[in-house]
Short mmCIF file of C-alpha atoms in Angstrom, two decimals:
data_model
loop_
_atom_site.label_atom_id
_atom_site.label_comp_id
_atom_site.label_asym_id
_atom_site.label_seq_id
_atom_site.Cartn_x
_atom_site.Cartn_y
_atom_site.Cartn_z
CA MET A 21 112.48 154.47 137.98
CA GLN A 22 111.64 152.17 140.77
CA GLY A 23 110.17 148.94 139.55
CA SER A 24 111.34 149.38 136.02
CA GLN A 25 113.33 146.68 134.37
CA GLN A 26 116.44 148.85 134.52
CA SER A 27 116.56 149.16 138.30
CA ALA A 28 115.02 145.83 139.27
CA ALA A 29 117.24 143.33 140.95
CA PRO A 30 118.53 140.80 138.48
CA SER A 31 116.67 137.52 138.23
CA ALA A 32 118.05 134.71 140.39
CA VAL A 33 118.86 132.65 137.30
CA TYR A 34 120.37 133.17 133.88
CA PRO A 35 117.83 132.19 131.20
CA PRO A 36 118.87 128.89 129.60
CA SER A 37 119.61 128.95 125.88
CA ASP A 38 120.18 126.27 123.27
CA ARG A 39 123.90 126.69 123.90
CA THR A 40 123.78 126.43 127.66
CA VAL A 41 121.56 123.39 127.98
CA PRO A 42 123.84 120.41 127.81
CA THR A 43 122.99 117.42 125.66
CA ARG A 44 123.83 115.09 128.47
CA ALA A 45 124.08 115.08 132.31
CA ALA A 46 121.58 117.92 132.29
CA GLU A 47 120.96 117.36 135.99
CA ARG A 48 124.49 118.70 136.63
CA ALA A 49 123.74 122.02 134.93
CA SER A 50 122.63 125.08 136.84
CA TYR A 51 121.75 128.64 135.81
CA ASP A 52 121.73 130.01 139.34
CA ARG A 53 123.34 133.41 139.47
CA GLU A 54 124.89 132.97 142.96
CA SER A 55 126.34 129.60 142.04
CA VAL A 56 127.87 131.02 138.85
CA HIS A 57 129.34 134.02 140.70
CA ALA A 58 130.82 131.77 143.42
CA ILE A 59 132.56 129.52 140.89
CA LEU A 60 133.90 132.52 138.95
CA ASP A 61 135.16 134.27 142.06
CA GLU A 62 137.05 131.25 143.34
CA GLY A 63 139.27 131.16 140.22
CA TYR A 64 141.40 133.59 138.33
CA VAL A 65 142.50 131.72 135.25
CA CYS A 66 139.96 131.07 132.55
CA HIS A 67 140.19 129.44 129.14
CA LEU A 68 139.08 131.88 126.48
CA GLY A 69 137.98 130.45 123.16
CA PHE A 70 137.57 132.38 119.95
CA VAL A 71 137.51 131.59 116.21
CA ARG A 72 140.35 132.53 113.95
CA ASP A 73 140.28 131.72 110.23
CA GLY A 74 137.41 129.40 110.95
CA ALA A 75 139.30 127.37 113.56
CA PRO A 76 139.01 127.38 117.31
CA VAL A 77 141.71 128.85 119.52
CA VAL A 78 141.75 128.33 123.33
CA LEU A 79 144.16 130.39 125.46
CA PRO A 80 144.54 130.55 129.21
CA THR A 81 144.22 134.06 130.66
CA LEU A 82 143.40 135.91 133.81
CA TYR A 83 139.94 137.41 134.42
CA GLY A 84 138.09 139.63 136.81
CA ARG A 85 134.40 140.15 137.60
CA ILE A 86 132.46 143.25 138.41
CA GLY A 87 128.82 142.44 138.88
CA GLU A 88 127.49 140.96 135.63
CA ARG A 89 130.56 141.79 133.66
CA LEU A 90 133.74 139.76 133.16
CA TYR A 91 136.96 141.34 132.05
CA VAL A 92 140.07 139.87 130.43
CA HIS A 93 143.14 141.90 129.44
CA GLY A 94 146.16 141.55 127.32
CA SER A 95 148.66 143.37 125.17
CA THR A 96 147.06 145.51 122.53
CA GLY A 97 149.08 143.36 120.13
CA SER A 98 147.68 140.01 121.20
CA ARG A 99 145.42 138.18 118.72
CA PRO A 100 142.01 138.13 120.52
CA LEU A 101 142.41 141.76 121.63
CA ARG A 102 143.29 142.92 118.12
CA MET A 103 140.35 140.90 116.77
CA ALA A 104 137.95 142.64 119.20
CA ASP A 105 139.23 146.08 118.33
CA GLY A 106 136.58 148.66 117.84
CA ALA A 107 133.10 148.66 119.37
CA GLU A 108 131.50 146.70 116.51
CA PRO A 109 131.04 143.88 115.87
CA GLY A 110 133.13 142.51 118.78
CA LEU A 111 134.59 139.06 119.10
CA ALA A 112 132.49 135.90 119.67
CA VAL A 113 134.03 134.13 122.67
CA CYS A 114 133.42 131.29 125.04
CA LEU A 115 135.00 131.78 128.46
CA THR A 116 135.30 128.71 130.68
CA VAL A 117 136.42 128.42 134.27
CA THR A 118 136.95 124.98 135.86
CA HIS A 119 137.79 123.87 139.40
CA VAL A 120 138.78 120.21 139.97
CA ASP A 121 137.63 119.06 143.44
CA GLY A 122 138.33 115.38 143.35
CA LEU A 123 139.22 112.21 141.41
CA VAL A 124 136.45 109.65 141.51
CA LEU A 125 137.77 106.12 141.32
CA ALA A 126 135.06 103.59 140.57
CA ARG A 127 135.37 99.83 140.53
CA SER A 128 134.63 99.98 136.76
CA ALA A 129 136.80 101.96 134.36
CA PHE A 130 133.63 103.33 132.79
CA HIS A 131 132.42 105.07 135.96
CA HIS A 132 135.66 106.83 136.72
CA SER A 133 135.00 110.49 136.92
CA ILE A 134 136.08 113.88 138.30
CA ASN A 135 134.35 116.05 140.83
CA TYR A 136 134.41 119.53 139.43
CA ARG A 137 132.67 122.82 139.14
CA SER A 138 132.72 124.80 135.90
CA VAL A 139 131.13 127.86 134.39
CA VAL A 140 130.79 128.43 130.68
CA VAL A 141 129.99 131.92 129.32
CA HIS A 142 129.03 132.52 125.74
CA GLY A 143 128.89 135.97 124.24
CA ILE A 144 130.40 138.79 122.28
CA ALA A 145 133.38 140.48 123.88
CA HIS A 146 134.01 144.17 123.25
CA GLN A 147 137.12 146.25 123.85
CA VAL A 148 136.64 148.64 126.72
CA THR A 149 137.20 152.20 125.50
CA ASP A 150 136.04 154.24 128.48
CA PRO A 151 139.18 155.08 130.52
CA GLU A 152 137.40 154.90 133.83
CA GLU A 153 135.91 151.47 133.08
CA LYS A 154 139.34 150.29 131.91
CA ARG A 155 140.98 151.38 135.14
CA THR A 156 138.25 149.74 137.25
CA ALA A 157 138.49 146.58 135.20
CA LEU A 158 142.28 146.38 135.68
CA ASP A 159 141.89 146.81 139.44
CA ALA A 160 139.30 144.06 139.39
CA LEU A 161 141.70 141.76 137.53
CA VAL A 162 144.45 142.29 140.13
CA ASP A 163 142.05 142.00 143.05
CA HIS A 164 140.58 138.77 141.57
CA VAL A 165 143.92 137.11 141.92
CA VAL A 166 144.74 138.58 145.35
CA PRO A 167 141.86 140.43 147.04
CA GLY A 168 142.99 143.84 148.26
CA ARG A 169 146.11 143.89 146.15
CA SER A 170 145.21 146.72 143.77
CA ARG A 171 145.28 149.26 146.62
CA ASP A 172 148.78 148.07 147.52
CA SER A 173 150.47 148.54 144.16
CA ARG A 174 151.33 151.35 141.80
CA PRO A 175 148.42 151.96 139.44
CA ALA A 176 149.07 151.75 135.72
CA ASN A 177 150.47 154.92 134.17
CA LYS A 178 149.44 156.40 130.83
CA LYS A 179 151.93 154.38 128.83
CA GLU A 180 150.99 151.12 130.53
CA LEU A 181 147.26 151.85 130.11
CA ALA A 182 147.84 152.51 126.41
CA ALA A 183 149.70 149.22 125.99
CA THR A 184 146.89 147.23 127.70
CA ALA A 185 143.67 146.27 126.05
CA VAL A 186 140.69 145.12 128.11
CA LEU A 187 137.80 143.04 126.86
CA ARG A 188 134.34 143.06 128.46
CA LEU A 189 132.03 140.09 128.36
CA ASP A 190 128.57 140.39 129.87
CA LEU A 191 127.22 137.51 131.92
CA ALA A 192 124.03 136.71 130.02
CA GLU A 193 124.30 133.33 128.33
CA VAL A 194 125.84 131.42 131.21
CA SER A 195 125.66 128.00 132.80
CA ALA A 196 127.40 126.26 135.68
CA LYS A 197 128.01 122.52 135.80
CA ALA A 198 129.18 120.45 138.76
CA ARG A 199 129.76 116.92 139.74
CA THR A 200 129.90 116.26 143.48
CA GLY A 201 129.65 113.22 145.69
CA GLY A 202 131.03 109.70 145.64
CA VAL A 203 131.31 106.70 143.36
CA ASN A 204 128.37 105.60 141.14
CA ASP A 205 129.21 101.97 140.36
CA GLU A 206 126.79 99.45 138.98
CA PRO A 207 125.21 97.35 141.80
CA GLU A 208 126.68 94.15 140.42
CA ASP A 209 130.20 95.69 140.60
CA LEU A 210 130.12 96.47 144.31
CA SER A 211 131.70 93.23 145.33
CA LEU A 212 134.62 93.51 142.90
CA PRO A 213 138.06 93.44 144.59
CA HIS A 214 138.98 97.00 143.60
CA TRP A 215 139.34 99.93 145.92
CA ALA A 216 136.84 102.71 145.14
CA GLY A 217 136.39 106.22 146.52
CA VAL A 218 137.27 109.81 146.04
CA LEU A 219 140.67 111.47 146.14
CA PRO A 220 140.11 115.14 147.10
CA VAL A 221 142.03 117.72 145.08
CA ARG A 222 142.53 121.37 146.00
CA ARG A 223 144.74 124.37 145.15
CA GLN A 224 147.37 125.02 147.76
CA TYR A 225 149.51 128.08 148.24
CA GLY A 226 153.05 127.76 149.42
CA ALA A 227 155.05 130.16 151.62
CA PRO A 228 155.52 133.56 149.83
CA LEU A 229 158.88 134.14 148.28
CA ALA A 230 159.82 137.78 148.73
CA ASP A 231 161.57 139.69 145.93
CA PRO A 232 165.29 140.06 146.96
CA ASP A 233 165.09 143.81 146.24
CA LEU A 234 162.20 144.70 148.62
CA ALA A 235 162.45 148.24 150.00
CA PRO A 236 163.71 148.31 153.65
CA GLY A 237 161.05 147.61 156.25
CA ILE A 238 158.45 146.15 153.89
CA GLU A 239 156.65 143.28 155.63
CA LEU A 240 154.35 140.62 154.26
CA PRO A 241 150.89 142.22 153.88
CA ASP A 242 147.90 140.92 155.88
CA TYR A 243 146.13 139.76 152.71
CA LEU A 244 148.83 137.14 151.99
CA PRO A 245 149.21 133.88 153.88
CA GLU A 246 152.46 133.45 155.83
CA GLY A 247 152.78 129.79 155.08
CA PRO A 248 151.13 127.10 153.10
CA ARG A 249 147.31 127.21 153.11
CA MET B 24 163.20 99.81 107.32
CA GLN B 25 165.96 101.08 109.49
CA GLY B 26 166.74 104.69 108.78
CA SER B 27 163.44 105.25 106.91
CA GLN B 28 161.25 108.17 107.89
CA GLN B 29 158.75 105.73 109.34
CA SER B 30 161.05 104.20 111.88
CA ALA B 31 163.24 107.25 112.60
CA ALA B 32 162.99 108.83 116.07
CA PRO B 33 160.71 111.87 116.01
CA SER B 34 162.34 115.22 115.75
CA ALA B 35 163.09 116.86 119.11
CA VAL B 36 160.77 119.75 118.27
CA TYR B 37 157.40 120.32 116.76
CA PRO B 38 157.72 122.53 113.67
CA PRO B 39 156.28 125.98 114.49
CA SER B 40 153.31 127.20 112.46
CA ASP B 41 151.60 130.47 111.98
CA ARG B 42 149.18 129.40 114.70
CA THR B 43 151.71 128.29 117.21
CA VAL B 44 154.07 131.27 117.07
CA PRO B 45 152.62 133.81 119.56
CA THR B 46 152.29 137.46 118.56
CA ARG B 47 153.84 138.46 121.83
CA ALA B 48 156.12 137.12 124.58
CA ALA B 49 157.52 134.79 121.92
CA GLU B 50 160.49 134.10 124.26
CA ARG B 51 158.08 132.11 126.46
CA ALA B 52 157.11 129.76 123.70
CA SER B 53 158.75 126.39 123.10
CA TYR B 54 158.25 123.59 120.60
CA ASP B 55 160.36 121.08 122.42
CA ARG B 56 158.75 117.69 122.37
CA GLU B 57 159.92 116.60 125.83
CA SER B 58 158.63 119.81 127.42
CA VAL B 59 155.30 119.46 125.72
CA HIS B 60 154.94 115.81 126.86
CA ALA B 61 155.95 116.73 130.44
CA ILE B 62 153.30 119.44 130.67
CA LEU B 63 150.63 117.23 129.17
CA ASP B 64 151.49 114.31 131.43
CA GLU B 65 151.27 116.41 134.62
CA GLY B 66 147.60 117.22 134.01
CA TYR B 67 144.45 115.35 133.24
CA VAL B 68 141.88 118.10 132.59
CA CYS B 69 142.14 119.99 129.32
CA HIS B 70 139.96 122.67 127.80
CA LEU B 71 138.78 121.58 124.41
CA GLY B 72 137.64 124.21 121.97
CA PHE B 73 135.57 123.68 118.85
CA VAL B 74 133.32 125.75 116.62
CA ARG B 75 129.58 125.26 116.60
CA ASP B 76 127.35 127.34 114.32
CA GLY B 77 130.28 129.71 113.80
CA ALA B 78 130.82 130.41 117.47
CA PRO B 79 133.48 129.01 119.82
CA VAL B 80 132.69 126.45 122.51
CA VAL B 81 135.19 125.60 125.29
CA LEU B 82 134.50 122.61 127.49
CA PRO B 83 136.62 121.01 130.24
CA THR B 84 137.31 117.32 129.71
CA LEU B 85 139.72 114.60 130.62
CA TYR B 86 142.46 113.51 128.28
CA GLY B 87 145.09 110.87 127.90
CA ARG B 88 148.30 110.60 125.86
CA ILE B 89 149.84 107.68 124.00
CA GLY B 90 152.99 108.79 122.25
CA GLU B 91 152.11 111.52 119.77
CA ARG B 92 148.37 111.03 120.13
CA LEU B 93 145.97 112.67 122.55
CA TYR B 94 142.59 111.08 123.36
CA VAL B 95 139.48 112.59 124.80
CA HIS B 96 136.27 110.73 125.41
CA GLY B 97 132.65 111.32 126.11
CA SER B 98 129.13 110.08 125.61
CA THR B 99 128.33 109.29 122.00
CA GLY B 100 125.56 111.89 122.48
CA SER B 101 127.78 114.78 123.49
CA ARG B 102 128.16 117.66 121.09
CA PRO B 103 131.80 117.54 120.06
CA LEU B 104 131.75 113.80 119.76
CA ARG B 105 128.68 113.79 117.54
CA MET B 106 130.28 116.55 115.48
CA ALA B 107 133.36 114.40 114.88
CA ASP B 108 131.36 111.40 113.94
CA GLY B 109 132.65 109.54 110.93
CA ALA B 110 136.24 109.46 109.71
CA GLU B 111 135.91 112.52 107.50
CA PRO B 112 136.26 115.44 107.74
CA GLY B 113 136.72 115.33 111.52
CA LEU B 114 136.35 118.22 113.95
CA ALA B 115 138.68 121.20 114.09
CA VAL B 116 139.73 121.55 117.71
CA CYS B 117 142.12 123.39 119.98
CA LEU B 118 143.10 121.53 123.07
CA THR B 119 144.77 123.49 125.88
CA VAL B 120 146.30 122.29 129.15
CA THR B 121 147.41 124.85 131.77
CA HIS B 122 149.19 124.49 135.09
CA VAL B 123 149.36 127.51 137.42
CA ASP B 124 152.60 127.51 139.40
CA GLY B 125 152.58 130.91 141.16
CA LEU B 126 151.07 134.31 141.59
CA VAL B 127 153.58 137.05 140.72
CA LEU B 128 152.94 140.17 142.76
CA ALA B 129 154.85 143.14 141.39
CA ARG B 130 155.01 146.65 142.95
CA SER B 131 153.21 147.96 139.89
CA ALA B 132 149.74 146.63 138.96
CA PHE B 133 150.93 146.37 135.36
CA HIS B 134 153.63 143.84 136.07
CA HIS B 135 151.43 141.46 138.05
CA SER B 136 151.53 138.07 136.40
CA ILE B 137 151.16 134.35 136.82
CA ASN B 138 153.82 131.70 136.64
CA TYR B 139 152.32 128.99 134.49
CA ARG B 140 153.07 126.25 131.99
CA SER B 141 150.62 125.55 129.12
CA VAL B 142 150.34 123.51 126.00
CA VAL B 143 148.13 124.42 123.07
CA VAL B 144 147.39 121.77 120.44
CA HIS B 145 145.69 122.64 117.13
CA GLY B 146 144.35 119.98 114.82
CA ILE B 147 141.58 117.91 113.43
CA ALA B 148 140.11 115.35 115.84
CA HIS B 149 138.70 112.06 114.51
CA GLN B 150 136.55 109.48 116.18
CA VAL B 151 138.41 106.31 117.01
CA THR B 152 136.66 103.41 115.23
CA ASP B 153 139.16 100.68 115.78
CA PRO B 154 138.01 98.70 118.83
CA GLU B 155 141.54 97.91 120.01
CA GLU B 156 142.67 101.51 119.75
CA LYS B 157 139.51 102.58 121.60
CA ARG B 158 140.23 100.19 124.49
CA THR B 159 143.86 101.29 124.68
CA ALA B 160 142.78 104.94 124.63
CA LEU B 161 140.26 104.45 127.42
CA ASP B 162 142.98 102.75 129.55
CA ALA B 163 145.26 105.65 128.82
CA LEU B 164 142.54 108.09 129.94
CA VAL B 165 142.14 106.29 133.28
CA ASP B 166 145.87 105.89 133.78
CA HIS B 167 146.53 109.53 133.00
CA VAL B 168 144.40 110.51 136.01
CA VAL B 169 145.86 107.82 138.33
CA PRO B 170 148.84 105.93 136.91
CA GLY B 171 148.29 102.16 137.22
CA ARG B 172 144.59 102.42 137.82
CA SER B 173 143.31 100.82 134.62
CA ARG B 174 144.75 97.40 135.68
CA ASP B 175 142.93 97.69 138.99
CA SER B 176 139.37 98.25 137.68
CA ARG B 177 136.81 96.37 135.68
CA PRO B 178 137.36 97.10 131.92
CA ALA B 179 134.51 98.52 129.94
CA ASN B 180 132.00 95.94 128.70
CA LYS B 181 130.40 95.94 125.22
CA LYS B 182 127.49 98.16 126.21
CA GLU B 183 129.79 100.71 127.90
CA LEU B 184 132.16 100.74 124.97
CA ALA B 185 129.26 101.35 122.63
CA ALA B 186 128.11 104.29 124.71
CA THR B 187 131.54 105.88 124.80
CA ALA B 188 133.05 107.82 121.90
CA VAL B 189 136.75 108.51 121.76
CA LEU B 190 138.42 111.31 119.80
CA ARG B 191 142.03 111.18 118.65
CA LEU B 192 144.12 114.27 118.10
CA ASP B 193 147.61 114.02 116.79
CA LEU B 194 150.38 116.03 118.32
CA ALA B 195 151.65 117.92 115.26
CA GLU B 196 150.79 121.62 115.51
CA VAL B 197 151.80 122.14 119.13
CA SER B 198 153.40 124.74 121.31
CA ALA B 199 154.22 125.09 124.97
CA LYS B 200 154.38 128.37 126.83
CA ALA B 201 155.74 129.10 130.29
CA ARG B 202 156.45 131.94 132.61
CA THR B 203 158.83 131.17 135.45
CA GLY B 204 160.88 133.19 137.93
CA GLY B 205 160.32 136.27 139.96
CA VAL B 206 158.99 139.85 139.70
CA ASN B 207 159.91 142.04 136.72
CA ASP B 208 159.33 145.52 138.04
CA GLU B 209 160.59 148.70 136.44
CA PRO B 210 163.89 149.86 138.07
CA GLU B 211 162.31 153.07 139.26
CA ASP B 212 159.60 151.18 141.10
CA LEU B 213 161.99 149.04 143.25
CA SER B 214 161.86 151.53 146.17
CA LEU B 215 158.05 151.68 146.32
CA PRO B 216 156.58 150.70 149.70
CA HIS B 217 154.81 147.63 148.33
CA TRP B 218 155.62 144.04 149.10
CA ALA B 219 156.61 142.07 145.97
CA GLY B 220 157.31 138.45 145.34
CA VAL B 221 155.85 135.15 144.29
CA LEU B 222 153.15 133.09 145.95
CA PRO B 223 153.68 129.48 144.86
CA VAL B 224 150.57 127.50 143.86
CA ARG B 225 150.28 123.80 143.50
CA ARG B 226 147.69 121.02 143.31
CA GLN B 227 147.29 119.09 146.50
CA TYR B 228 145.63 115.77 147.11
CA GLY B 229 143.76 115.14 150.36
CA ALA B 230 143.36 111.86 152.20
CA PRO B 231 141.38 109.34 150.10
CA LEU B 232 137.74 108.88 151.06
CA ALA B 233 136.83 105.21 150.64
CA ASP B 234 133.44 104.27 149.24
CA PRO B 235 131.28 103.02 152.16
CA ASP B 236 130.44 99.81 150.22
CA LEU B 237 133.96 98.55 149.61
CA ALA B 238 134.24 94.77 149.45
CA PRO B 239 135.68 93.26 152.68
CA GLY B 240 139.43 93.35 153.00
CA ILE B 241 140.00 95.86 150.24
CA GLU B 242 142.93 98.13 151.24
CA LEU B 243 144.13 101.36 149.79
CA PRO B 244 146.24 100.53 146.75
CA ASP B 245 149.89 101.41 146.59
CA TYR B 246 149.33 103.88 143.71
CA LEU B 247 147.29 106.20 145.93
CA PRO B 248 148.70 108.44 148.63
CA GLU B 249 147.54 107.66 152.20
CA GLY B 250 147.35 111.28 153.20
CA PRO B 251 147.75 114.75 151.74
CA ARG B 252 150.55 115.12 149.24
#
């Protein structure tokens, strides 16, 4: 129904919650949907936290995004995926993505910092049981790492699909946090004889290393860079 | 006492525990102390997990290492640091450091992977109360990001020290995990018409951006690169 809550465009921001409002540096937090998506789409490795026997566990893993849903995958035997088995009650998770953009060197040790952008997602992850959603999610995971790649690879067969579990996490309780800009030293420290400034950091790709057993005539696809970028 | 357990060199490996033996890809796990230290020393941002109201929280933060101790810091008002206030019982944490070394593009979607090295540390974090240990830890945090930097900056004053809390986490229940090498496709997939190989990934530093208010005559210190590296 036009105009109903179901079909309306999503709000431009995620509603803040007790968990997503930081206790400090609140001015660095944002709930803007576009900013959150942009940070998520620039990365492909997240750190997934869950609780096992009362203690926290944080594991790096790949993720993909389709609209307001994040997907992670793993062997059906892996711990978080076994723990989220079945539709209910799901697994409480915290999924965090961080990009480091620069090292901030202040004149004072105290004001040293990092320029970064991060997204923290809280929620309950559920195993994807619908085969079609599972296939789409796996394509999204591959395309998140290399856009366009899923169409240029053999799709998972039945056995591979059965061995792979996929978790879905809705983007609902979400915040982004970023530090940008230069050095924030105390005014009385500006004359100190220490260099201060920002050392930019970025991710760089090297020249692709082709598998020695490539089929004859296979060339580097357009979606990969030829050299460092 | 020479030869006593106190003064003996630490064992070359961390003893595996139920939490540090993975349920899958166990051949990628290592408990080797030198490997763990090397992975930790190459990074400076970790993902720190803890449990709040029964749910996991994962936050990016800087860390430093002195021997078999890791340190993280934050405002005395930040959540994990408040939660670890007081010597007992401490805060159960999982501290994870991950380096991405390459994207592994297989002919099959299923065998796509990432070359990476990671360290996962489980334990109880305690607030550092000894002023000398706190100072040393803060120096280690700064030097972990830029080796040699702590000597070339103004040390924290009393007020700054009071505003900063430091957590210590002993390296005891620790594992490293790594994937290296090329594509592992199924033999029957080798003739498929898809490019396969590895796209190397690394962290790159750009040219330093000096603060506009540098004191006269301050030059770029030797411990910083002049251009991209």
